[in-house]
Short mmCIF file of C-alpha atoms in Angstrom, two decimals:
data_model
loop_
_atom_site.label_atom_id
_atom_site.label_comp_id
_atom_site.label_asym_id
_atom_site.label_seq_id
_atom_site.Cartn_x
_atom_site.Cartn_y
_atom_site.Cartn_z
CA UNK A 27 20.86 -78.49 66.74
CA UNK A 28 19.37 -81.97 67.69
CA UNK A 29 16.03 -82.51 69.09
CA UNK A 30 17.81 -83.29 72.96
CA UNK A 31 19.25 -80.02 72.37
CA UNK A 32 16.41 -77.77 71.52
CA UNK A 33 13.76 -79.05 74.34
CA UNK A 34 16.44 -79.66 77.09
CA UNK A 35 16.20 -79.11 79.68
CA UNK A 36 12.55 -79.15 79.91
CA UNK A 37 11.60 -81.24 77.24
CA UNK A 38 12.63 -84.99 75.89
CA UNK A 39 13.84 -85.50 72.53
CA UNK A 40 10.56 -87.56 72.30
CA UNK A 41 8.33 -84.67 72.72
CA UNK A 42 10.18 -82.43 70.51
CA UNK A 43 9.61 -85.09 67.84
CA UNK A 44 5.83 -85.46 68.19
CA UNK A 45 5.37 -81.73 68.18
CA UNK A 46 7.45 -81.74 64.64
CA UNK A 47 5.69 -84.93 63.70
CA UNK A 48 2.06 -83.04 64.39
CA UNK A 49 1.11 -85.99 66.78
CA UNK A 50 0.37 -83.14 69.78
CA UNK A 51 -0.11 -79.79 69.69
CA UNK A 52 2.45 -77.83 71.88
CA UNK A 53 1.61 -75.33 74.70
CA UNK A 54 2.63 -71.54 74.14
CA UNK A 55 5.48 -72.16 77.29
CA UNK A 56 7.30 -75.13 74.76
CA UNK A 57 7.18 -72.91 71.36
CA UNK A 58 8.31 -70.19 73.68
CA UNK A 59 11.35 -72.60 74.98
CA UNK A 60 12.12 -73.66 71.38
CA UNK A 61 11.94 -70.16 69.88
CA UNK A 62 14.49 -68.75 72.65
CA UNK A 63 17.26 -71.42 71.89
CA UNK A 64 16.72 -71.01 68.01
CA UNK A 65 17.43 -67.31 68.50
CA UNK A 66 14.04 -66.43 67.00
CA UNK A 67 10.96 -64.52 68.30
CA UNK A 68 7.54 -66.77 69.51
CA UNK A 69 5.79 -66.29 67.02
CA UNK A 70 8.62 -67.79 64.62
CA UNK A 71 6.62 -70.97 65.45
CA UNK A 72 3.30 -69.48 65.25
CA UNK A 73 3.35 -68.58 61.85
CA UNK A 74 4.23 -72.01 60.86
CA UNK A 75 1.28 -73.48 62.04
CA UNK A 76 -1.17 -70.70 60.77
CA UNK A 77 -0.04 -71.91 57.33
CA UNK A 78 -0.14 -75.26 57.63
CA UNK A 79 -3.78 -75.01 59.26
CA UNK A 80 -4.85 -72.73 56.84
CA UNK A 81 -3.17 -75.57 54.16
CA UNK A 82 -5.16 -78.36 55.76
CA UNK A 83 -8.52 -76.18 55.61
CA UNK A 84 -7.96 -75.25 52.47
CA UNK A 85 -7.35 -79.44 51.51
CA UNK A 86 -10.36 -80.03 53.22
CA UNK A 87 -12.56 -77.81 51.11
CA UNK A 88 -10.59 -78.86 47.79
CA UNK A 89 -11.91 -82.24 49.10
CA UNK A 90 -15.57 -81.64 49.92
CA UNK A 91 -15.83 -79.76 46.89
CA UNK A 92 -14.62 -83.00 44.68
CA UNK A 93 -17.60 -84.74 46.10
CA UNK A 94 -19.91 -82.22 45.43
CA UNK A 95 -19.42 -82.94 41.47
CA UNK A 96 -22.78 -84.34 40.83
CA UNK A 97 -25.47 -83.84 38.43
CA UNK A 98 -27.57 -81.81 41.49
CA UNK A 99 -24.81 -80.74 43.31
CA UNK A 100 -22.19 -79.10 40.60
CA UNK A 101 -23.45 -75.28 40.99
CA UNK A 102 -22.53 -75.36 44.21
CA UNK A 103 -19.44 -77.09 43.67
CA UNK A 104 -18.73 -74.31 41.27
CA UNK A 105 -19.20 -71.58 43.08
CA UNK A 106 -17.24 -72.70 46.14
CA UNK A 107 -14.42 -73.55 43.37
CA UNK A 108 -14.69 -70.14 42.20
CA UNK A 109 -14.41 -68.59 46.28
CA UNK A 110 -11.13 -70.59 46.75
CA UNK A 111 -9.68 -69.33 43.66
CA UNK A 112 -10.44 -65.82 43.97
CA UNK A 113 -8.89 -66.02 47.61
CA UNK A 114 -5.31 -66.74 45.96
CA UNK A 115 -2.67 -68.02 47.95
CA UNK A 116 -2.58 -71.61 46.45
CA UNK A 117 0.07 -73.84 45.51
CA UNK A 118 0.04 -74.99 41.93
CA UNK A 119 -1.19 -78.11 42.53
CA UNK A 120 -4.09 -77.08 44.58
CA UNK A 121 -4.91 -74.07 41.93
CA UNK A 122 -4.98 -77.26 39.12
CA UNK A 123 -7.43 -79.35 41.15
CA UNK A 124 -9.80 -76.39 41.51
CA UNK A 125 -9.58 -75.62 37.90
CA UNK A 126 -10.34 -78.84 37.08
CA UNK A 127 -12.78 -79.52 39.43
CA UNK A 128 -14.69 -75.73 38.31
CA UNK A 129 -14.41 -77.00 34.78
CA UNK A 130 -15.96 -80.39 36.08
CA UNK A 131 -18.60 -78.37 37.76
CA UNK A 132 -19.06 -76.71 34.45
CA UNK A 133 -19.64 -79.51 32.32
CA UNK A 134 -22.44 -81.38 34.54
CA UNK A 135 -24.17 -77.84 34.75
CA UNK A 136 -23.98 -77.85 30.38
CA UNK A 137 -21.58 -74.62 30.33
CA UNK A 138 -19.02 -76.00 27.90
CA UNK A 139 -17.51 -72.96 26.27
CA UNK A 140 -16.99 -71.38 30.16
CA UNK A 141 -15.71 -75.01 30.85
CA UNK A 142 -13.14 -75.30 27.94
CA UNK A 143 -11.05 -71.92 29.47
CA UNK A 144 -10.67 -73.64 33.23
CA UNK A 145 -10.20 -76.87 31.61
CA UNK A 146 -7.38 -75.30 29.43
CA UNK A 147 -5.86 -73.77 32.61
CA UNK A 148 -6.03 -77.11 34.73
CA UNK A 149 -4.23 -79.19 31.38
CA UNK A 150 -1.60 -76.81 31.74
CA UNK A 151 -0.94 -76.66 35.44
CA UNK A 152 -1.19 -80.44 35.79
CA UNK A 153 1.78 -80.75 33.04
CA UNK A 154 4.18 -78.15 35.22
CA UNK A 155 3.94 -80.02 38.05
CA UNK A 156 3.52 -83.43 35.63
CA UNK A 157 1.49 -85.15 37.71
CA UNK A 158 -0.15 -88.11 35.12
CA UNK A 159 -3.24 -88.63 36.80
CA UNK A 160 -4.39 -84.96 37.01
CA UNK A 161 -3.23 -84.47 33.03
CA UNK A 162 -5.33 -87.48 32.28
CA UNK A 163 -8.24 -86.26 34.42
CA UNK A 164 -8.38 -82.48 32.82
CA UNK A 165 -7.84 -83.99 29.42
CA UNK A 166 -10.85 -86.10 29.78
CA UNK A 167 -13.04 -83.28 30.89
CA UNK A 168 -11.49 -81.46 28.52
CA UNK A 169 -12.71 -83.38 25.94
CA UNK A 170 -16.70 -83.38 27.25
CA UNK A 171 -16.34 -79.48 27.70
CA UNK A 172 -15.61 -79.96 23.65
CA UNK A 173 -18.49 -82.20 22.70
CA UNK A 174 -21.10 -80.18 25.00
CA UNK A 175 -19.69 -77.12 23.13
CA UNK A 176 -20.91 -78.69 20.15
CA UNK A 177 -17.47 -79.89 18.59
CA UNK A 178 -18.04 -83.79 18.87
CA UNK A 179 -15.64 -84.46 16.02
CA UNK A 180 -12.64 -83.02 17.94
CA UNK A 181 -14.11 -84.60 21.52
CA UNK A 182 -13.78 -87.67 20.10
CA UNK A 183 -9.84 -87.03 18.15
CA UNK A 184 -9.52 -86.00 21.84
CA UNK A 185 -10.70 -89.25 23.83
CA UNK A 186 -8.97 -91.69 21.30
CA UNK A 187 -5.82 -90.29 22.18
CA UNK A 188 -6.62 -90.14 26.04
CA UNK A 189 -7.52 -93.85 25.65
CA UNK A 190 -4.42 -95.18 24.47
CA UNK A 191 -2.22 -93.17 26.70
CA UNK A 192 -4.59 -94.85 29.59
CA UNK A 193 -4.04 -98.37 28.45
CA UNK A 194 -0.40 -97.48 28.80
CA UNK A 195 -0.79 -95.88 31.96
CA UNK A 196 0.43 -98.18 35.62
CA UNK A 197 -1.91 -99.10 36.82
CA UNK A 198 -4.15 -99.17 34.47
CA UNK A 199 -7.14 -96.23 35.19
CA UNK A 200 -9.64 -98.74 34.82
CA UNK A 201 -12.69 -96.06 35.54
CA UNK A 202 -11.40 -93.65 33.63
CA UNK A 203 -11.10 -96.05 30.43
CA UNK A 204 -14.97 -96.58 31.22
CA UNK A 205 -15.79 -92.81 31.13
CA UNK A 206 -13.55 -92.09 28.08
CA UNK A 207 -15.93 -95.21 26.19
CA UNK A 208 -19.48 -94.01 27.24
CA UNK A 209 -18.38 -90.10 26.45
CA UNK A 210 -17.16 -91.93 22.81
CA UNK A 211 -20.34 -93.44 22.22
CA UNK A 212 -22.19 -90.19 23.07
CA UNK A 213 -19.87 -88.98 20.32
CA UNK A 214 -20.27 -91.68 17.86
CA UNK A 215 -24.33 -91.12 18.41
CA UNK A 216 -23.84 -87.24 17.70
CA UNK A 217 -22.00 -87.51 14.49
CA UNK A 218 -25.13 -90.02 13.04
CA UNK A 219 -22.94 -93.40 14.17
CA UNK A 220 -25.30 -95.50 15.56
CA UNK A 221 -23.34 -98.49 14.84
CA UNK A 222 -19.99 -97.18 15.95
CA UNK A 223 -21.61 -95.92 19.18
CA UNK A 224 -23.08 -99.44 20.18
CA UNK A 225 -19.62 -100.74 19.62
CA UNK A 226 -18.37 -98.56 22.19
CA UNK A 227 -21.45 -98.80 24.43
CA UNK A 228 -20.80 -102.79 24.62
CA UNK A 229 -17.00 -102.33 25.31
CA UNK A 230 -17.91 -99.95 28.65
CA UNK A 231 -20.67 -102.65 29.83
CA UNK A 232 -18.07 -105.10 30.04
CA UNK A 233 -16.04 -102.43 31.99
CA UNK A 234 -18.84 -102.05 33.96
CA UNK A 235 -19.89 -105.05 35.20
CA UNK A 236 -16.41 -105.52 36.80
CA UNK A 237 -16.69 -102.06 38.80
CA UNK A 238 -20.53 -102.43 39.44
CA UNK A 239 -21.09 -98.64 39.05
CA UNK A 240 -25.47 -97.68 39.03
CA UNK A 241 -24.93 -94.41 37.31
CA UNK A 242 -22.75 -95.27 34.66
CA UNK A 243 -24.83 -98.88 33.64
CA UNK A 244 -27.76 -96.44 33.41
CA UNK A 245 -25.56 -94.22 31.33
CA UNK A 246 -24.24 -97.14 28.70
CA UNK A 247 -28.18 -98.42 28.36
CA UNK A 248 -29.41 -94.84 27.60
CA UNK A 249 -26.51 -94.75 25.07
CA UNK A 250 -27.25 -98.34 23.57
CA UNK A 251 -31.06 -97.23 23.71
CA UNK A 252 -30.13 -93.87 21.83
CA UNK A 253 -28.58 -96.02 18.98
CA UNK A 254 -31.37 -98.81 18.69
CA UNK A 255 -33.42 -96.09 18.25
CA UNK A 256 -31.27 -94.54 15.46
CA UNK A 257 -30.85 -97.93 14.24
CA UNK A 258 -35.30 -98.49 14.23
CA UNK A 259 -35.35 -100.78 16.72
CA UNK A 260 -37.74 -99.49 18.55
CA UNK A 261 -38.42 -102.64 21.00
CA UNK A 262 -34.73 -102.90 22.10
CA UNK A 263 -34.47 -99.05 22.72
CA UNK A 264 -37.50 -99.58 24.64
CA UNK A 265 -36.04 -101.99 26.80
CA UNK A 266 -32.51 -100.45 27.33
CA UNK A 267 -34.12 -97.61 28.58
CA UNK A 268 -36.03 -99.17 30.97
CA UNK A 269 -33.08 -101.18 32.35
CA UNK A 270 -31.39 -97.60 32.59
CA UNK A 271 -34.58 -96.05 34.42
CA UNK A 272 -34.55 -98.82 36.59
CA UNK A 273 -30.79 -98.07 37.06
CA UNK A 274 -31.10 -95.00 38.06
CA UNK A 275 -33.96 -95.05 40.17
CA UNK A 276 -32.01 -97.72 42.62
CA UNK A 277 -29.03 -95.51 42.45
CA UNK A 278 -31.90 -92.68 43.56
CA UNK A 279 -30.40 -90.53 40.60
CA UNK A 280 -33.17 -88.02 39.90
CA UNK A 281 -31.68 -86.58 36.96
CA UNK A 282 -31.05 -90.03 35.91
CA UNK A 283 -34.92 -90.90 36.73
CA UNK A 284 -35.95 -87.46 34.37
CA UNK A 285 -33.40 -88.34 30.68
CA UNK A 286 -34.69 -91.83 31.07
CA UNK A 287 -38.40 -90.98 30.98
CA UNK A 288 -38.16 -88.44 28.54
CA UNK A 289 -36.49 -91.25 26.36
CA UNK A 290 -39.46 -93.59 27.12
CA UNK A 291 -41.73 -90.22 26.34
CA UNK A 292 -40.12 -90.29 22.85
CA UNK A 293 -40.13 -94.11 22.56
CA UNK A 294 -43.85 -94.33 23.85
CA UNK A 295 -44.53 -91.59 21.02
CA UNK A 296 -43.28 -92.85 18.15
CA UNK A 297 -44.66 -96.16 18.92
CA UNK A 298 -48.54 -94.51 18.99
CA UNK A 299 -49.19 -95.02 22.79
CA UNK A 300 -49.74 -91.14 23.23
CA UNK A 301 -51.13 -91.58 27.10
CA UNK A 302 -48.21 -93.50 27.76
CA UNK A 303 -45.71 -90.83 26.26
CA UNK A 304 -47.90 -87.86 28.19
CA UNK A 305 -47.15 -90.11 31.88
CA UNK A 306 -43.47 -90.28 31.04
CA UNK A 307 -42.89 -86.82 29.84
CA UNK A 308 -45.16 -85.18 32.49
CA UNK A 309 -42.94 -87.26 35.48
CA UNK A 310 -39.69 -86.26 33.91
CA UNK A 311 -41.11 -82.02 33.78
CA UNK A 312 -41.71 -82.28 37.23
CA UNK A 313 -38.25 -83.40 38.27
CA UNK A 314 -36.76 -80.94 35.35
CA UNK A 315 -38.39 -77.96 36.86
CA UNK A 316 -36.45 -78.84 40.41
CA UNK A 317 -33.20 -80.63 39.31
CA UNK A 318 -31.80 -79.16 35.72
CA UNK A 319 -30.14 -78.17 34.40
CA UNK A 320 -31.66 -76.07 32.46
CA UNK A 321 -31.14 -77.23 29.28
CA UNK A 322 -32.79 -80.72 30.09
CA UNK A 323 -35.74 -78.75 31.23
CA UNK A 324 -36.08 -77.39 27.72
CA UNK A 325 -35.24 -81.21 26.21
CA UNK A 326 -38.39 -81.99 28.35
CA UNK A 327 -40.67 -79.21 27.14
CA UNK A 328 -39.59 -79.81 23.61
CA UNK A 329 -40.06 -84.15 23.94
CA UNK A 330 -44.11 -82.69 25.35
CA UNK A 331 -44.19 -80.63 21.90
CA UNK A 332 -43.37 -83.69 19.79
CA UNK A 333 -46.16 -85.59 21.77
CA UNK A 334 -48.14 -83.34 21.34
CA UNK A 335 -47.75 -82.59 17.46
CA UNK A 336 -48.53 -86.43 17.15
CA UNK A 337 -51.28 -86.36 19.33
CA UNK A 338 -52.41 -82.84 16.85
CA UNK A 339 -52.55 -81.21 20.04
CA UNK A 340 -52.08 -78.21 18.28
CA UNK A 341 -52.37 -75.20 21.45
CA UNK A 342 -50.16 -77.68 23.86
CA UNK A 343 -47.49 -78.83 20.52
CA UNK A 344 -47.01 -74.84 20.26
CA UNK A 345 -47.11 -73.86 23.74
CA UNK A 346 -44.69 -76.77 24.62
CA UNK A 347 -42.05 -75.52 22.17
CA UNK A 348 -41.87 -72.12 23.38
CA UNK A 349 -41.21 -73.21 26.34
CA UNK A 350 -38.37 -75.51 25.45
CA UNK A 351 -37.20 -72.06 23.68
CA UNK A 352 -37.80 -70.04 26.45
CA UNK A 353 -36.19 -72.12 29.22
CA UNK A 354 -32.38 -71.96 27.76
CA UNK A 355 -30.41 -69.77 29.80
CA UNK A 356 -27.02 -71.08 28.50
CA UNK A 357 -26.00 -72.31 24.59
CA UNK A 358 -24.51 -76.01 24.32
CA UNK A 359 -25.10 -79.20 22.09
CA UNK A 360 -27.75 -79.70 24.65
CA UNK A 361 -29.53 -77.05 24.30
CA UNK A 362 -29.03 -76.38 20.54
CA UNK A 363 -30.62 -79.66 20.19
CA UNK A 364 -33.02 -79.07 22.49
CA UNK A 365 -34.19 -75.50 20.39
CA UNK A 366 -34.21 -77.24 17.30
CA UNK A 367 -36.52 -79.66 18.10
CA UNK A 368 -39.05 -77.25 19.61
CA UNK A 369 -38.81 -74.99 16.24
CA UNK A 370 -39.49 -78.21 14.34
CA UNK A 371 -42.49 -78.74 15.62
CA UNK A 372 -42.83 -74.81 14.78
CA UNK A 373 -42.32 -75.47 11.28
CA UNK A 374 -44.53 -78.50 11.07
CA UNK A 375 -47.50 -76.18 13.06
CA UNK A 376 -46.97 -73.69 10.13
CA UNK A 377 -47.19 -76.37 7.44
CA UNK A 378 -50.93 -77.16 8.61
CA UNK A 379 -51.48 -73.80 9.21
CA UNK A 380 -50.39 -73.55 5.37
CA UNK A 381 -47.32 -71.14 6.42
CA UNK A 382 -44.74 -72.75 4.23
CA UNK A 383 -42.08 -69.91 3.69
CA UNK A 384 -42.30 -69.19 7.59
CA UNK A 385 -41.82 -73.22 7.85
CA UNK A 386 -38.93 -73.66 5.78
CA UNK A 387 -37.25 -70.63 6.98
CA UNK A 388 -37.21 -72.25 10.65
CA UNK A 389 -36.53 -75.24 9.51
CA UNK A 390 -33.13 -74.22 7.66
CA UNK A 391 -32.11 -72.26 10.82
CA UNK A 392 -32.39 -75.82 12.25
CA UNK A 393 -30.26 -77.04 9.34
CA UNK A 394 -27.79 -74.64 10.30
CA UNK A 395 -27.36 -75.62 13.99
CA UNK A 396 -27.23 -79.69 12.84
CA UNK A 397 -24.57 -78.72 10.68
CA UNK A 398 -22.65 -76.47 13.43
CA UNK A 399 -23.11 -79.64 15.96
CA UNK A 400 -22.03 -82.21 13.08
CA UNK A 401 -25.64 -84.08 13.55
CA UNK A 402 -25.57 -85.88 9.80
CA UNK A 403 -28.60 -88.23 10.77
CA UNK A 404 -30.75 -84.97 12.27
CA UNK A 405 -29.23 -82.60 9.32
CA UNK A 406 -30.34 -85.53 6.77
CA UNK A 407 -34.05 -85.22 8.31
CA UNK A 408 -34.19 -81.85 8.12
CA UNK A 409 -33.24 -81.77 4.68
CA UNK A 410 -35.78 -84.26 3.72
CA UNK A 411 -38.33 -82.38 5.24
CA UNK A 412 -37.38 -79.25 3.55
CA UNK A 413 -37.04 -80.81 -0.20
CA UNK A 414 -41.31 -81.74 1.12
CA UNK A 415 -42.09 -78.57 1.56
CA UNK A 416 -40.18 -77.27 -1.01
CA UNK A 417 -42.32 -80.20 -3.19
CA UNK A 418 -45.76 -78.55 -2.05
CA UNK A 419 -45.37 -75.24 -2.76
CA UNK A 420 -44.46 -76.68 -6.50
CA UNK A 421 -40.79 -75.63 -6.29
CA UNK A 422 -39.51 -78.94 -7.65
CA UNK A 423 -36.02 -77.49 -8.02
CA UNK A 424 -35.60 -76.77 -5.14
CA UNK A 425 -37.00 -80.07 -3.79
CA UNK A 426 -34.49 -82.23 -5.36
CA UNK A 427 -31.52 -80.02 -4.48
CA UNK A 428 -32.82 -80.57 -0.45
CA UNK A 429 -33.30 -84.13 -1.55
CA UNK A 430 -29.57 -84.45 -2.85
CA UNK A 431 -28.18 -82.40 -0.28
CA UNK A 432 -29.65 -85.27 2.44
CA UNK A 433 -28.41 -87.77 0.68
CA UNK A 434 -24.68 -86.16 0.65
CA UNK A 435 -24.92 -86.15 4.37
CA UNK A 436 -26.32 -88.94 5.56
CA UNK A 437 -24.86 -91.53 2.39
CA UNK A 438 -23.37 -94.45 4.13
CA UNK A 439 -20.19 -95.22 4.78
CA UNK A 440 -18.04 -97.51 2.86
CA UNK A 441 -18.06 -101.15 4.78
CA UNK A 442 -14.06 -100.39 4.80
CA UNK A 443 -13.41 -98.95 8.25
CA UNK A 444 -10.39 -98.83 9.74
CA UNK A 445 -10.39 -99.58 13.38
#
């Protein structure tokens, strides 16, 4: 039937075609018309436009729920995920852009493991209904749900081939590629690659400065600070990290505002300006306590401990690193990290307190967790420290097996590296 048949005589073809087009909405008298010359009862049309409002509330939601995916915003963005899914009714393609966007949500909030099983889900719905740009986007998240679960090794196996399928892909994903590079420095810097992570870090600001993105230069200087740190150069961490504060506090990122002063904190610390180190870590507390995630709340409380251990602050150095213990709520490189640097400064409190076996026995629990996280620079340090103690309690044995064990891990490379 045409569309001069099914509105005459009352209707024009015209009008028939804007109320299929959705440029008016009909009155109950025209469905009514329509329905009687299809042979089919009112509410034939009715139901039709239930769905497809319910379809374009439910778009909505997906949308407003994709821009809730920030640092502060992600539990929300999570939970509202989660309400959509547990309503059913989706298409496949909506179900994949929740998944992904609750594994997303997941990731910025430190909850890897949890992260990794949406993620999975997404990967897999985005190949049925192979939609490229989707696969790419729950691969990559896929891939930081790995590293924050402490598996940078296979993150990174993961992002190299994501990056070569991108410089493939038309047209080219350029801010994609620049995610994939930071998230491969951040790998580079866990596995005790300083050097390899600045190479990455200097590919992504060249990115950068083409899409003029705040949050992600403050990103690649708090990476390239991370590794001139690594690296001892303590004046060019210095001032990467202040280009990233100054980054982030244009961009009006708090969270942003709290990793770069912790870094200064550590910076400030090792340089012997212990006032200094107290103002940064003390400003980047106060916006832990209210932003989080939780884990960078312990990072903080932990970065006060080390401070404070320098500063022989003995009450705050111990106080400060149960705290750091006692704030993680959820298990992740983060947070691992975050726990072993706290019981560090344990273990060092119970070397002047001449508790050496209670010292070394934290200290190769930390061991343990550098090894699980593949941390060869931390794991090396540890070691060290353990073949000292080992040294003053006159167990020289046992000293040089820590001392040869560090070496194993954190032996350079040979200068033959395939790129």
């Amino acid at each position: 039937m045409s569309q001069a048949q099914l509105g005459a005589p009352y209707f024009t073809r015209a009008h028939v075609s804007a109320i299929e087009l959705g440029k008016i909405r009909p009155a109950m008298r025209s469905l009514e018309h329509m329905a009687k010359k299809l042979e089919r009862p009112a509410s034939y049309f009715l139901d039709d436009a239930v769905v497809e409002r319910a379809r374009q509330e439910r778009e909505l939601e997906i949308g407003s729920i994709a821009g809730l995916l920030t640092l502060t915003s992600a539990p929300e963005a999570l939970r509202r995920a989660e309400k959509l899914l547990d309503a059913g009714d989706l298409s496949v393609r909506e179900s994949c852009r929740l998944r992904l966007y609750a594994g997303s949500a997941l990731n910025l909030v430190h909850r890897g493991r949890e992260a990794i099983r949406a993620l999975t889900v997404a990967q897999r719905l985005a190949g049925e209904i192979a939609d490229e740009p989707l696969i790419r986007a729950a691969d990559y998240q896929l891939a930081v749900a790995t590293r924050i679960a402490g598996n940078p090794r296979g993150a990174r196996e993961m992002l190299e081939a994501l990056v070569r399928r991108i410089e493939h892909a038309k047209p080219a994903d350029q801010l994609l590629r620049l995610r994939v590079l930071i998230t491969l420095g951040g790998c580079a810097q866990d596995l005790g690659e300083p050097q390899a992570a600045t190479t990455y870090y200097e590919q992504a600001l060249e990115w950068s400065s083409e899409i003029g993105d705040l949050a992600r230069i403050a990103f690649i200087h708090q990476g390239l600070g991370n590794a001139d740190r690594a690296l001892g150069d303590y004046d060019a961490a210095a001032g990467h990290y202040q280009k990233a504060l100054a980054s982030a506090e244009l961009g009006k990122d708090l969270v942003g505002v709290l990793i770069m002063r912790n870094a200064l904190a550590v910076i400030a610390a090792d340089a012997g300006r212990i006032e200094a180190a107290y103002e940064h870590v003390a400003r980047a507390l106060e916006i832990a306590r209210v932003s989080g995630p939780a884990a960078y709340l312990a990072q903080c409380y932990a970065t006060r401990a080390e401070v404070a251990l320098k500063a022989k602050d003995s009450a705050l150095a111990r106080s400060s690193a149960e705290a750091a213990i006692g704030a993680v709520v959820e298990r992740g490189a983060d947070a691992d990290r975050a726990i072993a640097g706290a019981t560090l400064v344990l273990a060092e409190l119970d070397l002047r307190e001449g508790e050496p076996t209670r010292a070394e026995r934290r200290m190769r629990d930390v061991a343990a967790t550098y090894k699980t996280l593949d941390a060869k620079a931390e794991l090396g340090d540890v070691l060290m420290r353990l073949s000292r103690a080992a040294k003053k309690r006159g167990d020289l044995r046992a000293a040089e097996r820590y001392s040869t064990q560090a070496y194993g891990v954190s032996k350079p490379l040979s200068a033959n590296v395939e790129v």
